[in-house]
């Protein structure tokens, strides 16, 4: 019976980052989420929390409009810098609607 060494690192030690990919990682990767009307997001930079009321493309940039609990509305560019249910996300434009039939 021959001894076969076990390589805990695999073929490429840089293929994955345990600080971002492992369960319970201290700095996990942000997941990509297609926003939907009514979804509650927080803009991390400003602390603004609100429900998505619309998504528009203005000047080549996708913007998401958030309405807070007092009815005030602000727009933010889609992308990184949002939280959804306490987790960091990258907000993407909604998926195109498909018509039935």
Coordinates of C-alpha atoms in Angstrom, one line a residue:
X1 CA 0.0 0.0 0.0
X2 CA 1.5 3.3 -1.1
X3 CA 1.3 6.5 0.9
X4 CA -0.6 9.3 -1.0
X5 CA 0.0 12.7 0.5
X6 CA -3.0 15.0 0.8
X7 CA -2.6 18.5 -0.5
X8 CA -4.8 20.8 1.6
X9 CA -4.2 23.7 -0.8
X10 CA -5.0 22.0 -4.1
X11 CA -3.4 22.8 -7.4
X12 CA -3.7 26.6 -7.1
X13 CA -3.3 28.2 -3.6
X14 CA -4.6 31.5 -5.0
X15 CA -7.8 30.1 -6.6
X16 CA -10.0 31.0 -3.7
X17 CA -9.8 33.4 -0.8
X18 CA -10.8 31.8 2.5
X19 CA -11.4 35.3 4.0
X20 CA -14.2 35.9 1.4
X21 CA -15.4 32.5 0.3
X22 CA -15.4 30.3 3.4
X23 CA -18.6 29.9 5.6
X24 CA -18.5 32.6 8.3
X25 CA -15.8 34.6 6.5
X26 CA -15.1 37.9 8.2
X27 CA -15.3 39.8 4.9
X28 CA -17.6 37.9 2.5
X29 CA -18.1 38.7 -1.1
X30 CA -21.1 40.8 -2.0
X31 CA -23.8 38.8 -3.9
X32 CA -25.4 40.3 -7.0
X33 CA -29.1 40.9 -6.7
X34 CA -31.6 42.2 -9.3
X35 CA -33.7 44.9 -7.5
X36 CA -37.5 44.6 -7.5
X37 CA -40.1 47.2 -6.7
X38 CA -40.9 47.2 -2.9
X39 CA -37.5 45.7 -2.0
X40 CA -36.0 47.6 1.1
X41 CA -32.4 48.6 0.6
X42 CA -29.9 50.7 2.6
X43 CA -27.3 52.9 0.9
X44 CA -24.3 52.3 3.1
X45 CA -22.6 55.6 2.2
X46 CA -25.5 57.8 3.3
X47 CA -27.4 55.5 5.6
X48 CA -30.6 56.1 3.6
X49 CA -33.1 53.3 3.9
X50 CA -36.1 52.9 1.7
X51 CA -38.2 50.8 -0.5
X52 CA -37.4 50.6 -4.2
X53 CA -40.1 52.7 -6.1
X54 CA -38.5 52.7 -9.5
X55 CA -35.4 52.0 -11.6
X56 CA -34.5 54.3 -14.5
X57 CA -31.7 54.8 -16.9
X58 CA -30.6 58.5 -17.0
X59 CA -27.6 59.7 -18.9
X60 CA -26.4 56.1 -19.4
X61 CA -26.5 55.3 -15.7
X62 CA -29.1 53.1 -14.0
X63 CA -30.6 54.8 -11.0
X64 CA -32.7 53.3 -8.2
X65 CA -35.2 55.5 -6.4
X66 CA -35.7 54.7 -2.7
X67 CA -38.6 56.0 -0.6
X68 CA -38.2 56.2 3.1
X69 CA -40.9 55.7 5.7
X70 CA -41.7 59.4 5.7
X71 CA -42.4 59.4 1.9
X72 CA -39.1 61.2 1.0
X73 CA -37.4 59.9 -2.2
X74 CA -33.8 59.8 -3.2
X75 CA -32.0 58.3 -6.2
X76 CA -28.8 56.3 -6.1
X77 CA -26.7 54.7 -8.9
X78 CA -27.0 50.9 -9.1
X79 CA -24.0 48.9 -8.1
X80 CA -22.1 48.2 -4.9
X81 CA -22.7 49.9 -1.6
X82 CA -26.1 48.6 -0.7
X83 CA -27.4 46.3 2.1
X84 CA -30.3 44.0 1.8
X85 CA -31.4 42.3 5.0
X86 CA -28.1 43.2 6.7
X87 CA -25.9 41.7 3.9
X88 CA -23.8 43.6 1.4
X89 CA -25.1 43.3 -2.1
X90 CA -24.3 44.6 -5.6
X91 CA -27.6 46.0 -6.9
X92 CA -28.4 45.2 -10.5
X93 CA -31.1 46.4 -12.9
X94 CA -34.3 44.4 -12.8
X95 CA -34.6 41.4 -15.1
X96 CA -36.7 42.2 -18.2
X97 CA -40.3 41.2 -17.9
X98 CA -41.4 38.3 -20.0
X99 CA -44.8 38.3 -21.5
X100 CA -47.0 35.2 -21.1
X101 CA -47.5 33.1 -24.2

